[in-house]
Coordinates of C-alpha atoms in Angstrom, one line a residue:
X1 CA 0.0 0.0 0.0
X2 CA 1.4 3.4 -0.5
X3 CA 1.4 6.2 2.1
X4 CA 2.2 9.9 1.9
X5 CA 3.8 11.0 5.2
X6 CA 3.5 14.5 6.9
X7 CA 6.5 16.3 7.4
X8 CA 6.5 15.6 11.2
X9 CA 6.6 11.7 10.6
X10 CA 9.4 12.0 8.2
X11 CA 11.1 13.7 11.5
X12 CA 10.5 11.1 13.8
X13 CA 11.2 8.3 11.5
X14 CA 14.6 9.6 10.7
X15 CA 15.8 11.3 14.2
X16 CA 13.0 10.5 16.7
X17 CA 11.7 7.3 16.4
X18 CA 10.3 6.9 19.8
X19 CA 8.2 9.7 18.9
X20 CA 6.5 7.1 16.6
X21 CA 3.2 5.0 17.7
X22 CA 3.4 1.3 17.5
X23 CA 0.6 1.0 15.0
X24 CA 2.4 3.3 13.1
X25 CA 6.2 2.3 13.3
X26 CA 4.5 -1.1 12.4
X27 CA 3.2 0.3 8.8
X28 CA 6.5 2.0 8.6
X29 CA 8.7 -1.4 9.1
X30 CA 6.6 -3.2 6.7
X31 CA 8.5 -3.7 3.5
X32 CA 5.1 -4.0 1.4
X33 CA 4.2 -0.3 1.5
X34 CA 5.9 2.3 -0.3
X35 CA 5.9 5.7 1.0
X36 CA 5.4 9.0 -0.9
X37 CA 6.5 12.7 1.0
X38 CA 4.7 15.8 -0.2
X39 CA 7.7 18.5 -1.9
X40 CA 5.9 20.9 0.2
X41 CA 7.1 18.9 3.2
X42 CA 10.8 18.8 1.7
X43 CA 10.4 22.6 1.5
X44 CA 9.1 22.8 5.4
X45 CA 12.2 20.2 5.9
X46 CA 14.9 22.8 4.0
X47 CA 13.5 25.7 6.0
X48 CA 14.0 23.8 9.2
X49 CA 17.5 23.1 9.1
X50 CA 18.4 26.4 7.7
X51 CA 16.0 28.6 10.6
X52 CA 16.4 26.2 13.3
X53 CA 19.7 23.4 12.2
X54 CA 16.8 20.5 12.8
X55 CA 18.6 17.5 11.3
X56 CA 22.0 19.2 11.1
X57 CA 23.6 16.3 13.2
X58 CA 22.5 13.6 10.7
X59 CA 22.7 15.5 7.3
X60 CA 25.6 18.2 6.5
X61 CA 23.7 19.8 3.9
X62 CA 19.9 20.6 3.2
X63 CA 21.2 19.1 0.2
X64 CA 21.8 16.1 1.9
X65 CA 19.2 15.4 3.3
X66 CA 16.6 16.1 0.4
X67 CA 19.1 13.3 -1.7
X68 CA 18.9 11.0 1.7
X69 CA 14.8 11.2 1.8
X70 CA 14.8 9.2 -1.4
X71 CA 18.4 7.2 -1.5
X72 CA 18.5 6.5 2.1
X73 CA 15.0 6.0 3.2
X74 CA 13.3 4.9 -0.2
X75 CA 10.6 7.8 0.2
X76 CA 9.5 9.0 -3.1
X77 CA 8.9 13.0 -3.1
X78 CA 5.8 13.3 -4.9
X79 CA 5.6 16.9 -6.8
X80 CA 2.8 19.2 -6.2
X81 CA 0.1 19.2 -9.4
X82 CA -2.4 21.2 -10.7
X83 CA -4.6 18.4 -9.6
X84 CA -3.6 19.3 -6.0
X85 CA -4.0 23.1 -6.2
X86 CA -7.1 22.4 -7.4
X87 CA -8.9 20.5 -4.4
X88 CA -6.4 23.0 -1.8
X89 CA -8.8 25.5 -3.5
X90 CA -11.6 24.0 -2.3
X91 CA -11.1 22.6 1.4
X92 CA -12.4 24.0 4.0
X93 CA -10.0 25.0 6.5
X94 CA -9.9 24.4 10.0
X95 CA -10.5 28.1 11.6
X96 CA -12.3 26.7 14.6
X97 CA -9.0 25.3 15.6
X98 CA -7.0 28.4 13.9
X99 CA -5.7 25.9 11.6
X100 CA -4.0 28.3 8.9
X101 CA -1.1 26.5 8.0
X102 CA -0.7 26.6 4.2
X103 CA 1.8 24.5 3.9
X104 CA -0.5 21.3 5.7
X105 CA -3.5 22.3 3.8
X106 CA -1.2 21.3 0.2
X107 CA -0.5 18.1 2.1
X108 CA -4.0 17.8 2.8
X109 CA -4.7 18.5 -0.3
X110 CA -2.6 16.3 -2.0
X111 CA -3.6 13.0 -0.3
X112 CA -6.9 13.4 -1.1
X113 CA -6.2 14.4 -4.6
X114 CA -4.3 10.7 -4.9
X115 CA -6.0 9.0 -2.6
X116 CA -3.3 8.3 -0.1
X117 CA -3.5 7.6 3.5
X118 CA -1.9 10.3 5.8
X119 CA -0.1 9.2 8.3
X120 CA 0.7 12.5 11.0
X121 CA 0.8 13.3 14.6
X122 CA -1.2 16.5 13.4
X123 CA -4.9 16.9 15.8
X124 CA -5.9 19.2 13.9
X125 CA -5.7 17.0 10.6
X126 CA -8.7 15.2 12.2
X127 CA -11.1 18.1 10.9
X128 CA -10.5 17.1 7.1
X129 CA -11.6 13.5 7.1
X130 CA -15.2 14.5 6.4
X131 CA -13.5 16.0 2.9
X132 CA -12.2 12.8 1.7
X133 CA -9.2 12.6 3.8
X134 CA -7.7 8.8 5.3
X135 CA -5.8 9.6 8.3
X136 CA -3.8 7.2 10.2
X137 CA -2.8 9.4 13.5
X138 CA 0.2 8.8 15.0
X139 CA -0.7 9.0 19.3
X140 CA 2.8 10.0 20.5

């Protein structure tokens, strides 16, 4: 099955995996899924270790560790389409949780475009299932 992970599991899978649930570490370790990571999540990843060094002591380069998402950890960054702006224009956001974020509403956006299962640690990603979104949570 294939799987498009939020930037925040990408985090924990690579530098905090006890920050993983069993249910999901589980889906993660299983070698018959394939994983897909939003390019909008590799541009929240770059902005991270640039503001804030967040991977520094496992990748030298931002460079490095965009190449390592898909030669290290087999995680196919999936581009964003017109497809995907498309439905992003028509979600309804979150406000009642403040949930402005536009960087999680393209993820959003883009696994229900495709059809992918989200797997994040995100609450307030709870809000979009009743727009087509499959969310597998991850309970820290």
């Amino acid at each position: 099955m294939r799987y498009l992970l939020d930037t925040n599991i990408f985090v924990y899978s690579a530098i905090d995996v006890d920050s993983l649930s069993k249910d999901v570490r589980a889906i993660l370790e299983d070698y018959d899924n394939t994983f897909c990571i939003s390019s909008e999540s590799v541009k929240e990843l770059i902005v991270a270790y640039r503001n804030k060094g967040l991977g520094a002591r496992y990748w030298k380069t931002p460079e490095a560790m965009v190449k390592a998402i898909e030669d290290d950890y087999g995680i196919a960054i999936l581009p964003i389409a017109k497809e995907h702006m498309l439905t992003y224009s028509r979600l309804q956001l979150n406000e009642a949780q403040g949930h402005k974020d536009p960087s999680d509403h393209i993820i959003i956006a883009q696994a229900i475009t495709e059809k992918l299962p989200l797997i994040s640690s995100d609450t307030r990603f709870l809000f979009y299932r009743n727009q087509g979104l499959e969310l597998i949570f991850n309970t820290k």
